[in-house]
Short mmCIF file of C-alpha atoms and ligand atoms in Angstrom, two decimals:
data_model
loop_
_atom_site.label_atom_id
_atom_site.label_comp_id
_atom_site.label_asym_id
_atom_site.label_seq_id
_atom_site.Cartn_x
_atom_site.Cartn_y
_atom_site.Cartn_z
CA MET I 14 -0.08 -0.25 0.00
CA THR I 15 1.22 3.58 -0.67
CA ASN I 16 3.27 5.17 2.00
CA SER I 17 2.09 2.44 4.55
CA ALA I 18 5.61 0.97 4.77
CA GLU I 19 8.84 2.12 6.23
CA PRO I 20 11.11 4.71 4.08
CA VAL I 21 13.95 3.25 2.03
CA ARG I 22 16.81 4.75 0.47
CA PHE I 23 18.91 3.63 -2.48
CA PRO I 24 22.67 3.97 -2.60
CA ASP I 25 23.79 7.52 -3.75
CA SER I 26 25.08 5.99 -7.07
CA PHE I 27 21.72 4.62 -8.07
CA ILE I 28 20.49 5.50 -11.45
CA TRP I 29 16.71 6.50 -11.90
CA GLY I 30 15.10 6.71 -15.26
CA ALA I 31 12.25 5.82 -17.80
CA ALA I 32 12.35 3.58 -20.78
CA THR I 33 10.50 3.65 -24.21
CA ALA I 34 10.91 1.84 -27.72
CA SER I 35 11.12 3.15 -31.21
CA TYR I 36 7.92 1.67 -32.72
CA GLN I 37 6.14 2.10 -29.86
CA ILE I 38 6.23 5.88 -29.51
CA GLU I 39 8.15 7.52 -32.89
CA GLY I 40 5.42 7.51 -35.37
CA ALA I 41 6.78 9.14 -38.64
CA ALA I 42 6.81 5.85 -40.25
CA ARG I 43 7.45 6.82 -43.73
CA GLU I 44 9.59 9.89 -42.76
CA ASP I 45 13.24 10.89 -43.85
CA GLY I 46 13.81 7.43 -45.61
CA ARG I 47 12.63 5.09 -43.00
CA GLY I 48 11.82 1.80 -44.60
CA PRO I 49 9.21 -0.43 -43.49
CA SER I 50 9.64 -2.94 -40.45
CA ILE I 51 8.07 -6.31 -39.61
CA TRP I 52 5.57 -4.34 -37.26
CA ASP I 53 4.53 -1.98 -40.19
CA THR I 54 3.70 -5.07 -42.12
CA PHE I 55 2.24 -7.01 -38.79
CA SER I 56 0.12 -4.42 -37.92
CA ARG I 57 -1.43 -3.94 -41.21
CA THR I 58 -2.18 -7.77 -41.48
CA PRO I 59 -6.19 -7.82 -40.57
CA GLY I 60 -6.64 -9.50 -37.17
CA LYS I 61 -3.04 -9.08 -35.88
CA VAL I 62 -3.27 -6.05 -33.78
CA HIS I 63 -6.15 -4.87 -31.56
CA HIS I 64 -8.65 -2.92 -33.94
CA GLY I 65 -6.06 -2.73 -36.66
CA HIS I 66 -3.85 -0.22 -34.67
CA THR I 67 -0.47 0.77 -36.01
CA GLY I 68 2.79 2.72 -35.21
CA ASP I 69 2.16 5.12 -38.19
CA VAL I 70 1.65 8.15 -35.56
CA ALA I 71 2.01 6.49 -32.12
CA CYS I 72 2.76 9.20 -29.56
CA ASP I 73 4.39 11.41 -32.58
CA HIS I 74 7.47 11.35 -30.59
CA TYR I 75 9.67 11.93 -33.70
CA HIS I 76 8.42 15.39 -33.91
CA ARG I 77 7.61 16.18 -30.22
CA TYR I 78 10.98 14.77 -28.77
CA ARG I 79 12.24 18.29 -27.69
CA ASP I 80 8.81 18.64 -25.36
CA ASP I 81 9.04 15.01 -24.21
CA VAL I 82 12.67 15.61 -23.02
CA ALA I 83 11.74 18.71 -21.39
CA LEU I 84 9.17 16.45 -19.48
CA MET I 85 11.79 13.83 -18.60
CA ALA I 86 14.11 16.78 -17.28
CA GLU I 87 11.26 18.24 -15.02
CA LEU I 88 10.76 14.79 -13.65
CA GLY I 89 14.40 14.54 -12.86
CA LEU I 90 15.23 11.58 -14.81
CA HIS I 91 18.81 10.52 -14.72
CA THR I 92 18.75 8.60 -17.60
CA TYR I 93 16.30 7.70 -20.47
CA ARG I 94 16.43 4.47 -22.45
CA PHE I 95 15.15 4.55 -25.97
CA SER I 96 15.54 2.34 -28.94
CA ILE I 97 16.81 3.01 -32.23
CA ALA I 98 14.59 1.79 -35.38
CA TRP I 99 17.05 -0.26 -37.70
CA PRO I 100 14.69 0.70 -40.48
CA ARG I 101 15.47 4.28 -40.12
CA VAL I 102 19.18 3.43 -40.22
CA ARG I 103 19.46 1.13 -42.94
CA PRO I 104 16.22 0.54 -44.47
CA ASP I 105 16.70 -2.20 -46.71
CA GLY I 106 18.74 -3.98 -44.14
CA THR I 107 21.59 -4.58 -46.26
CA GLY I 108 22.19 -1.51 -48.31
CA PRO I 109 23.43 1.97 -47.69
CA VAL I 110 23.16 3.90 -44.33
CA ASN I 111 20.53 6.59 -44.29
CA PRO I 112 22.08 9.63 -42.77
CA TYR I 113 18.72 11.24 -42.27
CA GLY I 114 17.50 8.36 -39.96
CA LEU I 115 20.55 8.82 -38.05
CA ASP I 116 20.23 12.58 -37.73
CA PHE I 117 17.00 12.07 -35.88
CA TYR I 118 18.88 10.21 -33.00
CA ASP I 119 21.70 12.54 -33.12
CA ARG I 120 19.29 15.48 -32.38
CA LEU I 121 17.45 13.29 -29.46
CA VAL I 122 21.13 12.63 -27.78
CA ASP I 123 22.10 16.13 -27.76
CA GLU I 124 18.70 17.19 -26.37
CA LEU I 125 19.05 14.59 -23.61
CA ARG I 126 22.79 15.84 -22.81
CA GLY I 127 21.59 19.33 -23.09
CA HIS I 128 19.21 18.57 -20.20
CA GLY I 129 21.78 16.40 -18.27
CA ILE I 130 19.81 13.25 -18.96
CA GLU I 131 22.17 10.29 -20.12
CA PRO I 132 20.98 8.48 -23.02
CA ILE I 133 21.02 4.46 -23.02
CA VAL I 134 20.43 3.27 -26.35
CA THR I 135 18.94 -0.17 -27.26
CA LEU I 136 19.81 -1.31 -30.73
CA TYR I 137 17.10 -3.68 -31.42
CA HIS I 138 13.51 -3.53 -29.79
CA TRP I 139 11.81 -5.51 -32.31
CA ASP I 140 11.49 -3.61 -35.49
CA LEU I 141 13.48 -5.64 -38.11
CA PRO I 142 13.46 -3.94 -41.50
CA GLN I 143 10.90 -6.05 -43.51
CA PRO I 144 13.41 -6.76 -46.23
CA LEU I 145 15.47 -8.78 -43.77
CA GLU I 146 12.37 -10.62 -42.95
CA ASP I 147 11.75 -11.47 -46.47
CA ARG I 148 15.27 -13.08 -46.46
CA GLY I 149 14.35 -15.34 -43.42
CA GLY I 150 14.52 -12.83 -40.82
CA TRP I 151 16.04 -14.12 -37.36
CA THR I 152 15.82 -17.72 -38.53
CA ASN I 153 18.77 -16.72 -41.17
CA ARG I 154 21.90 -16.53 -39.66
CA GLU I 155 22.99 -13.44 -42.21
CA THR I 156 20.62 -11.12 -39.92
CA ALA I 157 22.90 -11.58 -37.04
CA GLU I 158 25.96 -9.95 -39.16
CA PHE I 159 23.78 -7.30 -40.60
CA PHE I 160 22.87 -6.49 -37.14
CA ALA I 161 26.38 -5.95 -36.27
CA GLU I 162 27.04 -3.93 -39.37
CA TYR I 163 23.93 -1.78 -38.30
CA ALA I 164 25.42 -1.53 -34.61
CA ARG I 165 28.56 -0.44 -35.96
CA ALA I 166 26.92 2.44 -38.28
CA VAL I 167 24.94 3.62 -35.15
CA TYR I 168 27.98 3.76 -32.94
CA THR I 169 29.95 5.60 -35.64
CA ARG I 170 27.43 8.36 -35.39
CA LEU I 171 26.61 8.31 -31.49
CA GLY I 172 29.40 6.67 -30.17
CA ASP I 173 30.82 9.69 -28.86
CA ARG I 174 28.07 10.80 -26.71
CA VAL I 175 26.37 7.58 -25.82
CA ASN I 176 28.22 5.44 -22.95
CA THR I 177 25.63 2.64 -22.38
CA TRP I 178 24.63 0.32 -25.13
CA THR I 179 22.02 -2.63 -25.15
CA THR I 180 21.86 -5.06 -28.27
CA LEU I 181 18.82 -6.63 -27.96
CA ASN I 182 15.58 -6.18 -25.97
CA GLU I 183 13.97 -9.23 -24.58
CA PRO I 184 14.94 -11.96 -27.29
CA TRP I 185 12.42 -14.12 -25.51
CA CYS I 186 9.87 -12.43 -27.23
CA SER I 187 11.28 -11.87 -30.48
CA ALA I 188 11.77 -15.43 -30.85
CA TYR I 189 8.84 -17.26 -29.11
CA LEU I 190 6.12 -14.82 -29.85
CA GLY I 191 7.47 -13.66 -33.29
CA TYR I 192 8.52 -17.20 -34.71
CA GLY I 193 6.88 -19.62 -32.36
CA ASN I 194 3.29 -18.54 -31.79
CA GLY I 195 3.16 -15.73 -34.15
CA VAL I 196 1.20 -13.26 -31.77
CA HIS I 197 3.92 -10.75 -32.42
CA ALA I 198 5.88 -9.56 -35.73
CA PRO I 199 6.63 -11.53 -38.11
CA GLY I 200 3.51 -13.90 -37.08
CA ARG I 201 5.36 -17.02 -37.91
CA ALA I 202 4.10 -19.97 -35.89
CA ASP I 203 6.92 -22.74 -36.14
CA ALA I 204 8.85 -24.01 -33.11
CA GLY I 205 11.86 -24.76 -34.90
CA ALA I 206 12.01 -21.42 -36.28
CA ALA I 207 11.71 -20.06 -32.88
CA PHE I 208 14.77 -22.09 -31.63
CA GLN I 209 16.81 -20.88 -34.80
CA ALA I 210 15.68 -17.37 -33.99
CA VAL I 211 16.98 -17.77 -30.37
CA HIS I 212 20.34 -18.50 -31.61
CA HIS I 213 20.87 -15.94 -34.44
CA LEU I 214 19.44 -13.36 -31.95
CA LEU I 215 22.22 -14.12 -29.36
CA LEU I 216 24.88 -14.48 -32.16
CA GLY I 217 23.65 -10.99 -33.29
CA HIS I 218 24.25 -9.81 -29.67
CA GLY I 219 27.50 -11.60 -29.65
CA LEU I 220 28.67 -10.19 -32.76
CA ALA I 221 27.42 -6.43 -31.80
CA ASN I 222 28.97 -6.72 -28.92
CA GLN I 223 32.21 -7.34 -30.65
CA ALA I 224 31.79 -4.54 -33.12
CA LEU I 225 30.80 -1.98 -30.43
CA ARG I 226 33.97 -2.87 -28.46
CA ALA I 227 36.23 -2.83 -31.24
CA ALA I 228 35.18 0.71 -31.95
CA GLY I 229 35.53 1.80 -28.57
CA ALA I 230 32.44 1.36 -26.45
CA SER I 231 33.00 1.23 -22.97
CA THR I 232 29.65 -0.33 -21.85
CA VAL I 233 27.69 -3.08 -23.59
CA GLY I 234 24.94 -5.11 -22.57
CA ILE I 235 21.71 -6.85 -23.52
CA THR I 236 18.15 -6.96 -21.89
CA VAL I 237 16.61 -9.98 -21.39
CA ASN I 238 13.08 -10.89 -19.55
CA PRO I 239 14.00 -13.80 -16.96
CA VAL I 240 11.14 -14.90 -14.92
CA ALA I 241 11.67 -16.79 -11.46
CA VAL I 242 9.54 -19.83 -12.28
CA SER I 243 7.89 -21.22 -9.27
CA PRO I 244 6.01 -24.49 -8.64
CA ALA I 245 2.37 -24.50 -7.86
CA ASP I 246 3.48 -27.14 -5.14
CA PRO I 247 6.89 -26.92 -3.87
CA HIS I 248 6.77 -30.50 -2.66
CA SER I 249 5.75 -32.13 -5.78
CA ASP I 250 8.37 -33.53 -8.10
CA ALA I 251 6.41 -33.18 -11.09
CA ASP I 252 5.90 -29.59 -10.67
CA ALA I 253 9.71 -29.39 -10.11
CA ARG I 254 10.17 -31.06 -13.43
CA ALA I 255 7.80 -28.54 -14.89
CA VAL I 256 9.62 -25.80 -13.42
CA HIS I 257 13.24 -26.98 -14.73
CA LEU I 258 11.71 -27.04 -18.20
CA VAL I 259 10.28 -23.66 -18.15
CA ASP I 260 13.06 -22.17 -16.69
CA GLY I 261 15.39 -23.63 -19.40
CA LEU I 262 13.20 -22.38 -22.28
CA GLN I 263 12.82 -18.68 -20.49
CA ASN I 264 15.97 -18.26 -18.93
CA ARG I 265 18.99 -20.68 -19.01
CA ILE I 266 18.41 -20.89 -22.77
CA PHE I 267 19.50 -16.96 -23.08
CA LEU I 268 21.60 -16.72 -19.88
CA ASP I 269 23.88 -19.64 -20.07
CA PRO I 270 25.24 -18.81 -23.33
CA LEU I 271 25.69 -15.31 -22.41
CA LEU I 272 27.30 -15.68 -18.83
CA ARG I 273 28.21 -19.58 -18.61
CA GLY I 274 29.79 -20.37 -21.86
CA GLY I 275 27.15 -22.25 -23.70
CA TYR I 276 23.76 -23.92 -24.04
CA PRO I 277 22.56 -26.26 -21.27
CA ALA I 278 22.63 -29.81 -22.26
CA ASP I 279 18.96 -30.31 -21.63
CA VAL I 280 18.01 -27.19 -23.38
CA LEU I 281 19.69 -28.53 -26.55
CA ASP I 282 18.19 -31.90 -26.27
CA HIS I 283 14.68 -30.18 -26.03
CA MET I 284 15.63 -27.86 -29.39
CA ARG I 285 16.32 -30.94 -30.89
CA ARG I 286 12.77 -32.21 -31.05
CA PHE I 287 11.97 -29.27 -33.32
CA THR I 288 14.98 -28.56 -35.65
CA GLY I 289 18.49 -29.76 -36.22
CA VAL I 290 21.15 -27.72 -34.21
CA GLU I 291 23.54 -27.52 -37.20
CA HIS I 292 22.97 -23.71 -37.28
CA ILE I 293 24.67 -23.43 -33.96
CA ARG I 294 28.36 -23.78 -35.35
CA ASP I 295 31.54 -24.10 -33.47
CA GLY I 296 32.71 -20.94 -32.30
CA ASP I 297 29.41 -19.34 -31.80
CA GLU I 298 29.07 -19.65 -28.10
CA LYS I 299 32.43 -18.32 -27.75
CA ILE I 300 31.10 -15.14 -29.43
CA ILE I 301 27.73 -14.91 -27.52
CA GLY I 302 29.61 -15.63 -24.32
CA GLU I 303 31.95 -12.49 -24.47
CA PRO I 304 31.83 -10.45 -21.51
CA ILE I 305 29.32 -7.93 -20.83
CA ASP I 306 29.23 -5.03 -18.71
CA LEU I 307 25.56 -4.70 -17.59
CA LEU I 308 22.52 -7.10 -17.87
CA GLY I 309 19.40 -5.47 -18.34
CA ILE I 310 16.32 -6.90 -16.72
CA ASN I 311 12.67 -6.46 -17.52
CA TYR I 312 10.59 -7.81 -14.89
CA TYR I 313 6.45 -7.47 -14.44
CA SER I 314 4.88 -10.58 -13.21
CA PRO I 315 5.79 -14.32 -11.87
CA THR I 316 5.17 -17.58 -13.38
CA TYR I 317 3.81 -20.63 -11.69
CA VAL I 318 3.76 -24.12 -13.32
CA ALA I 319 2.57 -27.62 -12.49
CA GLY I 320 3.34 -31.07 -13.96
CA ARG I 321 -0.06 -32.42 -15.29
CA ASP I 322 -0.44 -35.17 -17.62
CA GLY I 323 -2.72 -33.97 -20.57
CA ALA I 324 -2.19 -30.15 -19.78
CA PRO I 325 -1.61 -28.42 -22.98
CA GLY I 326 1.08 -26.58 -22.16
CA SER I 327 1.83 -23.08 -23.58
CA ASP I 328 2.17 -22.26 -27.49
CA ALA I 329 4.60 -19.28 -26.10
CA TYR I 330 7.10 -22.12 -24.76
CA PRO I 331 7.20 -25.01 -27.36
CA GLY I 332 7.04 -28.46 -26.23
CA THR I 333 5.54 -27.90 -22.98
CA GLU I 334 2.64 -30.44 -23.24
CA GLY I 335 2.34 -31.61 -19.93
CA VAL I 336 2.98 -28.38 -18.05
CA GLU I 337 0.04 -26.50 -16.64
CA PHE I 338 0.68 -22.67 -16.52
CA VAL I 339 -1.22 -21.74 -13.25
CA PRO I 340 -3.52 -18.77 -14.22
CA PRO I 341 -2.48 -15.52 -12.52
CA ALA I 342 -3.91 -15.05 -9.43
CA PRO I 343 -5.21 -11.35 -8.50
CA PRO I 344 -4.32 -8.72 -7.66
CA LEU I 345 -3.90 -8.30 -11.63
CA THR I 346 -3.08 -5.34 -13.92
CA ASP I 347 -4.91 -4.32 -16.85
CA MET I 348 -2.77 -6.84 -18.78
CA GLY I 349 -4.18 -9.54 -16.57
CA TRP I 350 -0.37 -10.08 -15.03
CA GLN I 351 0.03 -11.05 -11.72
CA ILE I 352 1.01 -8.14 -9.36
CA GLN I 353 3.83 -9.88 -7.10
CA PRO I 354 6.56 -7.42 -5.99
CA SER I 355 8.46 -10.32 -4.26
CA GLY I 356 8.77 -12.19 -7.23
CA MET I 357 10.95 -9.29 -8.52
CA THR I 358 13.26 -9.63 -5.19
CA ALA I 359 13.51 -13.54 -5.55
CA LEU I 360 14.28 -13.14 -9.41
CA LEU I 361 17.16 -10.71 -8.80
CA GLU I 362 18.43 -13.03 -5.78
CA LYS I 363 18.40 -15.87 -8.22
CA LEU I 364 20.35 -13.99 -10.90
CA GLY I 365 22.79 -12.76 -8.65
CA ARG I 366 23.47 -16.09 -7.06
CA ASP I 367 23.52 -18.22 -10.50
CA TYR I 368 25.22 -15.53 -12.45
CA PRO I 369 27.39 -13.82 -10.12
CA GLY I 370 29.84 -10.97 -11.31
CA VAL I 371 27.63 -8.85 -13.61
CA PRO I 372 26.06 -5.68 -12.74
CA LEU I 373 21.96 -5.61 -13.01
CA MET I 374 19.63 -2.79 -14.11
CA ILE I 375 15.97 -3.09 -14.12
CA THR I 376 15.64 -1.84 -17.62
CA GLU I 377 11.77 -2.10 -17.70
CA ASN I 378 9.07 -2.32 -14.60
CA GLY I 379 5.75 -1.22 -14.63
CA ALA I 380 2.22 -1.67 -15.05
CA ALA I 381 -0.83 -1.08 -17.57
CA PHE I 382 -4.04 0.34 -15.71
CA PRO I 383 -7.27 1.78 -17.31
CA ASP I 384 -6.19 5.40 -16.60
CA GLN I 385 -8.58 8.26 -17.57
CA PRO I 386 -8.11 11.89 -17.10
CA ASP I 387 -10.58 13.93 -14.79
CA ALA I 388 -13.50 16.00 -16.03
CA GLY I 389 -10.98 18.93 -16.30
CA GLY I 390 -8.58 16.75 -18.52
CA ASP I 391 -5.46 17.78 -16.06
CA GLN I 392 -5.35 15.01 -13.72
CA VAL I 393 -5.01 11.29 -13.67
CA ALA I 394 -5.31 9.65 -10.44
CA ASP I 395 -3.42 6.34 -11.02
CA THR I 396 -3.02 5.31 -7.52
CA SER I 397 -2.70 1.66 -8.67
CA ARG I 398 0.44 2.41 -10.76
CA ILE I 399 1.79 4.24 -7.55
CA ASP I 400 1.23 1.23 -5.47
CA TYR I 401 2.54 -1.44 -8.16
CA LEU I 402 5.80 0.78 -8.61
CA ASP I 403 6.25 1.51 -4.57
CA GLY I 404 6.16 -2.28 -4.31
CA HIS I 405 8.53 -3.32 -6.80
CA LEU I 406 10.80 -0.45 -5.76
CA ARG I 407 10.73 -1.77 -2.30
CA ALA I 408 11.35 -5.23 -3.95
CA ALA I 409 14.56 -3.68 -5.72
CA HIS I 410 15.55 -2.15 -2.50
CA ALA I 411 15.38 -5.84 -0.70
CA ALA I 412 17.45 -7.22 -3.47
CA ILE I 413 20.27 -4.72 -3.00
CA THR I 414 20.02 -5.12 0.74
CA ALA I 415 20.54 -8.72 0.18
CA GLY I 416 23.75 -8.02 -1.68
CA VAL I 417 22.48 -7.88 -5.41
CA ASP I 418 24.74 -5.56 -7.51
CA LEU I 419 21.65 -3.65 -8.80
CA ARG I 420 22.66 -0.35 -10.20
CA GLY I 421 19.46 1.16 -11.41
CA TYR I 422 15.72 1.19 -12.21
CA LEU I 423 13.89 2.47 -15.22
CA VAL I 424 10.18 2.59 -15.36
CA TRP I 425 8.02 1.37 -18.36
CA SER I 426 6.92 3.34 -19.58
CA LEU I 427 7.62 7.35 -19.86
CA LEU I 428 4.58 7.58 -22.18
CA ASP I 429 1.35 5.79 -22.97
CA ASN I 430 2.14 3.84 -26.27
CA PHE I 431 1.69 1.19 -28.75
CA GLU I 432 1.19 -2.02 -26.69
CA TRP I 433 2.16 -4.12 -29.50
CA ALA I 434 -0.56 -6.70 -30.17
CA LEU I 435 -2.68 -4.94 -27.88
CA GLY I 436 -2.65 -1.56 -29.74
CA TYR I 437 -3.42 1.63 -27.77
CA ALA I 438 -5.76 -0.34 -25.53
CA LYS I 439 -3.23 -0.60 -22.90
CA ARG I 440 -1.64 2.20 -21.17
CA PHE I 441 1.62 1.80 -19.44
CA GLY I 442 2.82 5.43 -19.20
CA ILE I 443 3.43 7.76 -16.27
CA VAL I 444 2.39 10.51 -18.54
CA TYR I 445 -1.02 9.88 -20.35
CA VAL I 446 -0.84 10.79 -24.00
CA ASP I 447 -4.46 11.64 -25.40
CA TYR I 448 -3.86 10.42 -29.09
CA LEU I 449 -6.32 12.53 -30.75
CA THR I 450 -4.64 15.71 -29.74
CA GLN I 451 -1.05 14.47 -28.57
CA ARG I 452 -1.48 16.20 -25.47
CA ARG I 453 0.69 14.82 -22.64
CA VAL I 454 -0.74 14.91 -18.95
CA PRO I 455 1.60 13.76 -16.40
CA LYS I 456 -0.22 11.28 -14.03
CA ALA I 457 -0.08 11.41 -10.50
CA SER I 458 2.45 8.43 -10.74
CA ALA I 459 4.69 10.68 -12.42
CA ARG I 460 4.82 13.50 -9.69
CA TRP I 461 5.24 10.84 -7.18
CA TYR I 462 8.14 9.12 -9.51
CA GLN I 463 9.79 12.81 -9.39
CA GLU I 464 9.85 12.76 -5.64
CA VAL I 465 11.11 9.29 -5.62
CA ILE I 466 13.91 10.26 -7.61
CA ARG I 467 14.30 13.56 -5.55
CA ARG I 468 14.55 11.54 -2.44
CA ASN I 469 16.47 8.57 -3.87
CA GLY I 470 13.68 6.29 -2.14
CA VAL I 471 10.27 5.69 -1.47
CA GLY I 472 8.45 6.49 1.53
C1 FCB G 141 8.10 -5.60 -22.57
C2 FCB G 141 8.53 -5.00 -23.94
C3 FCB G 141 7.80 -3.51 -23.86
C4 FCB G 141 6.65 -3.44 -23.58
C5 FCB G 141 6.24 -4.09 -21.89
C6 FCB G 141 5.14 -3.93 -21.56
O1 FCB G 141 7.94 -6.95 -23.09
O2 FCB G 141 9.89 -4.70 -24.05
O3 FCB G 141 8.18 -3.05 -25.34
O4 FCB G 141 5.59 -3.73 -24.58
O5 FCB G 141 6.82 -5.15 -22.18
#
């Protein structure tokens, strides 16, 4: 509950910020030479996105970035995590770099720095150039190589003013939702393709990490969405087996190659049910496992599973027949996601134990609620979001107290925005966006967060 618990204060060096992603906020989908991305194609495919919404206009951030940065400065953000649209920089994925696309990020970075806000760049937040998908997308090894070339081009332009680089955002979603069950772009539903995508995404990360470092980058990382998977019944062996399987598909398949030198044997066996593994070539795991400086963690909700004969499993996790995904228990957000701050503490502690030595940052955490402005249009009383954030900041603090090397926290999201297959129906912002007028109204949570940053803590 808001303000009902003891005050907590974070370490002096703790970094506070907010996050967004290119396709979700920029709009200007055809401007200054931007090419089509898989999300442009997908959102135009009937039935894929809520009410046929697209990112064509989104929050019009491309034109309003100055006002948006001013708002960030007013809130006192130390850092702003945004993503770069690959199709602006290299519209056909393989050909010449488009300088006008890079100009936008150049202006944005200058604007941020001019306000004392440190940029954190994500190179890939799901908007693959469509021409690369036409060549097989992430099922094609070449995409990983093109990604590294693109990373190098962005670094050449922005590397003198951007210190922190993250390669990918949530490769779990790109692979399993994009290629496994087709809920996200490019909308393919093929488990074998999903596992090929996992590997090429990781390889793309590794090659981009090498390219960025060779060019002089000091801080390079990746953002993943690991989950502390728990058994429905802590005493059941069947549930423990289900946890191990889902943990493998959600967490270890990404984190072990990144931080422990290679894929776990049980996960490789699981992949072989759906695809050969010849695409995992000798030397790839070494590239993927090169050191990173920061591991970004996106945390929203916990997962509980049970082992049950005949349970259908989840199409978001290929090969999980016999696993029951326990329906989320209230309280829930507007996404239907279970609210459980202690899940964040458990996850951070587990990561600190299982993958020691790499600094962590919460690169996304937040909640959708059906916010409405008051009659005057100037106030949005989003107390549920304040409660959510308050609880999760306390949970993050508990992990720090337990010894986890957590360096910062970025709220998802600065603005209400295009929530992928759910279009504009879900509002995650601490700032309300009226999509008809593009007016921004800081919600009560934005004012509350401003105070959190000022105090360096909650309560
Ligand atoms: C994450 C995505 C982000 C946003 C939030 C709600 O999985 O990285 O773009 O959609 O979920």
